[in-house]
Each structure stands twice: as structure tokens, then as C-alpha cells.
Amino acid sequence: MFRSILMKLENPKRPLLGPNVYALEFWGLLLPENMFKRYFYLSMHVLVTIFTATEYVDVWFVKSDMSHLLNNLKITMLATMSVCKVTTFLYWQKRWRSIIEYITKSDLNRRKTNDMTKKNMIDNYTKYCRKITYFYWSLMYTTVIIVMVTPIFKYLFSSAYRSNLDDGTEKYLQVVSSWVPFDKNTLVGYLAASAFQSYAAIYGGGWITSFDTNAMVIMVSFRAELELLRIDCANIFSEEGRIVSDKVCNERLRECHKRHVELVKYSRMFDECLSPIMLLYMFVCSVMLCVTAYQITIETSAMQRFLTTEYLVFGVAQLFIYCWHSNEVLYASQNLRWGPYESVWWTKDVSYRKDLFILIAQYNRIVAFSAGPFTQLTVATFISILKGAYSYYTLLSQSQNVISDSAQT
């Protein structure tokens, strides 16, 4: 049954991006042509954006409670990232459509090959894209479900919590901390607020999963194109150990050059769309990881520690997957220049060697993705973010210890 559901997400016209484009359309990031559906999705986006604004309002009311404040900031910053992703995706809708169409077109062309080595590579990275997509979806919605069921779980299994609610010494645990224009400490108000918060959590999760997995698969596609292009460069002058004709050599030279020019063009367009988001992502993840790590140390409930740890794992995985795939593209781009040297270039005359030198010069244009104008998106950058988050965590812990010691004295 589960397999049949996944098969419905496949699209023979988009063998690589099928499930990803389906998710983008389902959650309204790729707006439909139908005007009614278009305005429906836009209204859904506006509602979640308004909800994110109410989270910021709620910060003011919980600023005196460190535990609630940190929990609010953690969720609010993630929601802000979701809003920024969707806003930029809608603003650069034509660019994203162009990138998706380029990826689809190049992928379909790659699949026409009869080379078994290439076929195996294509099958492997397609399976990898499916695994990373479904893993990310599972991780995200595990987090969303945990956030939604935590209040129910606490109410059902904590008699002390129910008793405190009855005598008014404790307030209802919210799905997501947010401000509402009515009293959410009454049962009716709490249920109404929880319904809106659950909607925002589910829809925000859809935004994150569809945007992130689409970006990750596009990165994998760029890496695959670079690796396959290196193989084609190595075979410019020969095929199965035989030297090919001059006409075929010229066609292959032109094709390799054309493919790389297109790849550089669309990779830069992709970086222009993603780079501002990744710059904000780095800052948000640094703060979010710091806050989550600190919450784990101050939580007394084993269940709350587990839930917070799961959130921390999601935050780390979210950033790592971006940095890892960007790092893979960078190294594949750097290694591409070796492709022409792996050909039997010494069997050709000087004119072909000059053409090959021009091709190598073209390949010196490295494909790399960045986080704003400051740094490239690599594993080294990911490690630096973790170090920064740990530094913030240490500073926060020490400042709270100082405040506690001062209060005791």
C-alpha cells in the first residue's frame, strides 16, 4: 500500500523531479494556472504568514519566562525561514520554473544513453534522490506530529498537569506558542488556538519539505551532470577503445562545451535564488541549535528532553544536507577539468589540442553555491556553524548560571 502511494507521486515526464514537483504543486509553491486555485493557495500562504507574525507578538508576553521564550524563539525562527522560502519562491517563480525545466530536460537527455556505466550512475542517483526526499519528508513530519501531539500526550499521561489546569496554577500547553485575540486559557479558546496552530504547523511543514527536497535534488542533478560530463569528455576522441572520426570529435567537443555553458548558467540562477535564503538559514540554525541544546540541559522531564533532542536532530540534519550536497557539487566541478586529460588527446593533431585547451579553460569556471556574499556552502561551513552554535550555547549557559548565583546570594 505504501509503495503504491509513492508510485502515484512518480511522473514519467519528470523521472528525477516527479515527487518534488508534485509536492511543490500540492503545497502551492508552484502556483497553478487556474485563478481560483491560485488565489486559494495565496490566501493559505497569507494565513500562515499572519500566524508567524502572531508568534513574534507572543514573544513580548512570554519574555519574562526563559523556558517559554526560548521555545517560542526556536519555533518562530523556523517559521520565519518557511515564510522567507515561500516568499522568495513566489517572487522568483519564473526562475524556479526555468531551473526545474532545465533539470528535467537534461535528465531526460541523459537517460537516452546506451552506456551501461552511465545507466547505472543515473539509476543510483535517482534512487538516492528518492531516499533523501522521503527521509526528509519523514523527519519533518515526525517533528510536526510530535509538536502537535505533545499537549495531548501531556494531558493524558500527567495527572499533575490535569490537576494544575483544574486549579488554575498552570496554563494549557500550546501546540505552537502564538498570540490570539481571545483568551486561550479557556477550553474553547485553547481548542480554537490549537486548531489554527496545528494548521500552521502542518502547512509550514509542507513548505519546508517541498522547498528543501526540491533544492537538494537539484543539487544532486548538478553533481550528476558534472560527473557524466567528465565521462563524456574522457570519450571525446574514442569509443570502446577505437578512435572516432574528426566529425564525431567536433560534435562531441561542441556538445561538451554547450552542456557546461548551460550548466553554469542555471547553477548561477539557482544560486541567486538560494543564496539569500541560505544566509538567513545559517543565522537561524546557529541560534536554533544553541537554544535547543540549552533546552535539553535545563529540561527535567525525560519526555521533553526526547522531544527537544528530536527537534535538535532535525535542525542539524536540515543544515547538513544542504552543506553536504553543495560540497559534492563543488568537488565534482573541480574534478571536471580532469575529464579532457583522461581522453586520448595525444592521438590528435595540434588543432584539436587547442580546442581541448579552450574546453579546459571553460571548465575552470567552478560551480559553487554560497550563503550570501560571505561564504561558500560546504561541509567546512557546516562545522563552523556548529562551533558557533556551541559558543552561543556556552555563553547562554554561563550567563544563566551567573543570574542564578546572583539570585541565591
CSV table of N, CA and C in Angstrom, one decimal, residues 80-81 84-85 88-89 91-92 95-96 211 268-284 369-375 377:
chain,number,residue,atom,x,y,z
A,80,THR,N,9.8,31.7,10.4
A,80,THR,CA,10.3,32.8,9.6
A,80,THR,C,11.0,32.3,8.4
A,81,MET,N,11.8,31.3,8.6
A,81,MET,CA,12.5,30.7,7.4
A,81,MET,C,11.5,30.2,6.4
A,84,CYS,N,10.1,33.1,4.5
A,84,CYS,CA,11.1,33.6,3.5
A,84,CYS,C,11.3,32.7,2.3
A,85,LYS,N,11.3,31.4,2.5
A,85,LYS,CA,11.4,30.5,1.4
A,85,LYS,C,10.3,30.6,0.4
A,88,THR,N,10.3,34.2,-1.4
A,88,THR,CA,11.2,34.2,-2.5
A,88,THR,C,10.9,33.3,-3.6
A,89,PHE,N,10.4,32.1,-3.3
A,89,PHE,CA,10.0,31.2,-4.4
A,89,PHE,C,8.9,31.8,-5.2
A,91,TYR,N,8.2,35.0,-5.6
A,91,TYR,CA,8.8,36.2,-6.3
A,91,TYR,C,9.6,35.8,-7.5
A,92,TRP,N,10.4,34.7,-7.3
A,92,TRP,CA,11.2,34.2,-8.4
A,92,TRP,C,10.6,33.0,-9.1
A,95,ARG,N,12.0,32.0,-12.5
A,95,ARG,CA,13.4,31.5,-12.4
A,95,ARG,C,13.3,30.0,-12.0
A,96,TRP,N,12.6,29.8,-10.9
A,96,TRP,CA,12.5,28.4,-10.4
A,96,TRP,C,11.9,27.5,-11.5
A,211,PHE,N,10.2,22.7,-0.5
A,211,PHE,CA,11.3,23.6,-0.9
A,211,PHE,C,12.6,23.0,-0.8
A,268,ARG,N,24.1,29.2,-11.6
A,268,ARG,CA,24.2,30.5,-11.1
A,268,ARG,C,22.8,31.1,-10.8
A,269,MET,N,21.9,30.8,-11.7
A,269,MET,CA,20.5,31.2,-11.4
A,269,MET,C,20.0,30.6,-10.2
A,270,PHE,N,20.3,29.3,-10.0
A,270,PHE,CA,19.9,28.6,-8.8
A,270,PHE,C,20.5,29.2,-7.5
A,271,ASP,N,21.8,29.5,-7.6
A,271,ASP,CA,22.5,30.1,-6.5
A,271,ASP,C,21.9,31.5,-6.2
A,272,GLU,N,21.5,32.3,-7.2
A,272,GLU,CA,20.9,33.6,-6.9
A,272,GLU,C,19.6,33.4,-6.1
A,273,CYS,N,18.9,32.4,-6.4
A,273,CYS,CA,17.6,32.1,-5.7
A,273,CYS,C,17.8,31.6,-4.3
A,274,LEU,N,18.8,30.8,-4.2
A,274,LEU,CA,19.0,30.1,-2.9
A,274,LEU,C,19.9,30.8,-1.9
A,275,SER,N,20.9,31.6,-2.4
A,275,SER,CA,21.9,32.2,-1.6
A,275,SER,C,21.4,33.1,-0.5
A,276,PRO,N,20.4,34.0,-0.8
A,276,PRO,CA,19.9,34.8,0.4
A,276,PRO,C,19.2,34.0,1.4
A,277,ILE,N,18.5,32.9,1.0
A,277,ILE,CA,17.8,32.0,2.0
A,277,ILE,C,18.9,31.3,2.8
A,278,MET,N,20.0,30.8,2.2
A,278,MET,CA,21.0,30.1,3.0
A,278,MET,C,21.7,31.0,3.9
A,279,LEU,N,21.9,32.3,3.6
A,279,LEU,CA,22.5,33.2,4.5
A,279,LEU,C,21.6,33.4,5.8
A,280,LEU,N,20.3,33.5,5.6
A,280,LEU,CA,19.4,33.6,6.7
A,280,LEU,C,19.4,32.3,7.5
A,281,TYR,N,19.4,31.2,6.7
A,281,TYR,CA,19.4,29.8,7.3
A,281,TYR,C,20.5,29.6,8.2
A,282,MET,N,21.7,30.1,7.9
A,282,MET,CA,22.9,29.9,8.7
A,282,MET,C,22.7,30.6,10.0
A,283,PHE,N,22.2,31.8,10.0
A,283,PHE,CA,22.0,32.5,11.2
A,283,PHE,C,20.9,31.9,12.1
A,284,VAL,N,19.8,31.5,11.5
A,284,VAL,CA,18.7,30.9,12.2
A,284,VAL,C,19.1,29.6,12.8
A,369,PHE,N,27.9,26.9,-4.7
A,369,PHE,CA,26.7,27.6,-4.1
A,369,PHE,C,27.2,28.3,-2.8
A,370,SER,N,26.5,29.4,-2.5
A,370,SER,CA,27.0,30.2,-1.5
A,370,SER,C,25.9,30.6,-0.5
A,371,ALA,N,26.3,31.1,0.6
A,371,ALA,CA,25.3,31.6,1.6
A,371,ALA,C,25.6,33.1,1.7
A,372,GLY,N,24.9,33.9,0.8
A,372,GLY,CA,25.1,35.3,0.7
A,372,GLY,C,26.5,35.6,0.1
A,373,PRO,N,27.0,36.8,0.3
A,373,PRO,CA,28.3,37.1,-0.3
A,373,PRO,C,29.5,36.7,0.6
A,374,PHE,N,29.2,36.0,1.7
A,374,PHE,CA,30.3,35.8,2.7
A,374,PHE,C,31.0,34.5,2.6
A,375,THR,N,30.3,33.4,2.3
A,375,THR,CA,31.0,32.1,2.3
A,375,THR,C,30.3,31.1,1.4
A,377,LEU,N,28.9,27.3,0.5
A,377,LEU,CA,28.1,26.3,1.3
A,377,LEU,C,28.8,25.0,1.2
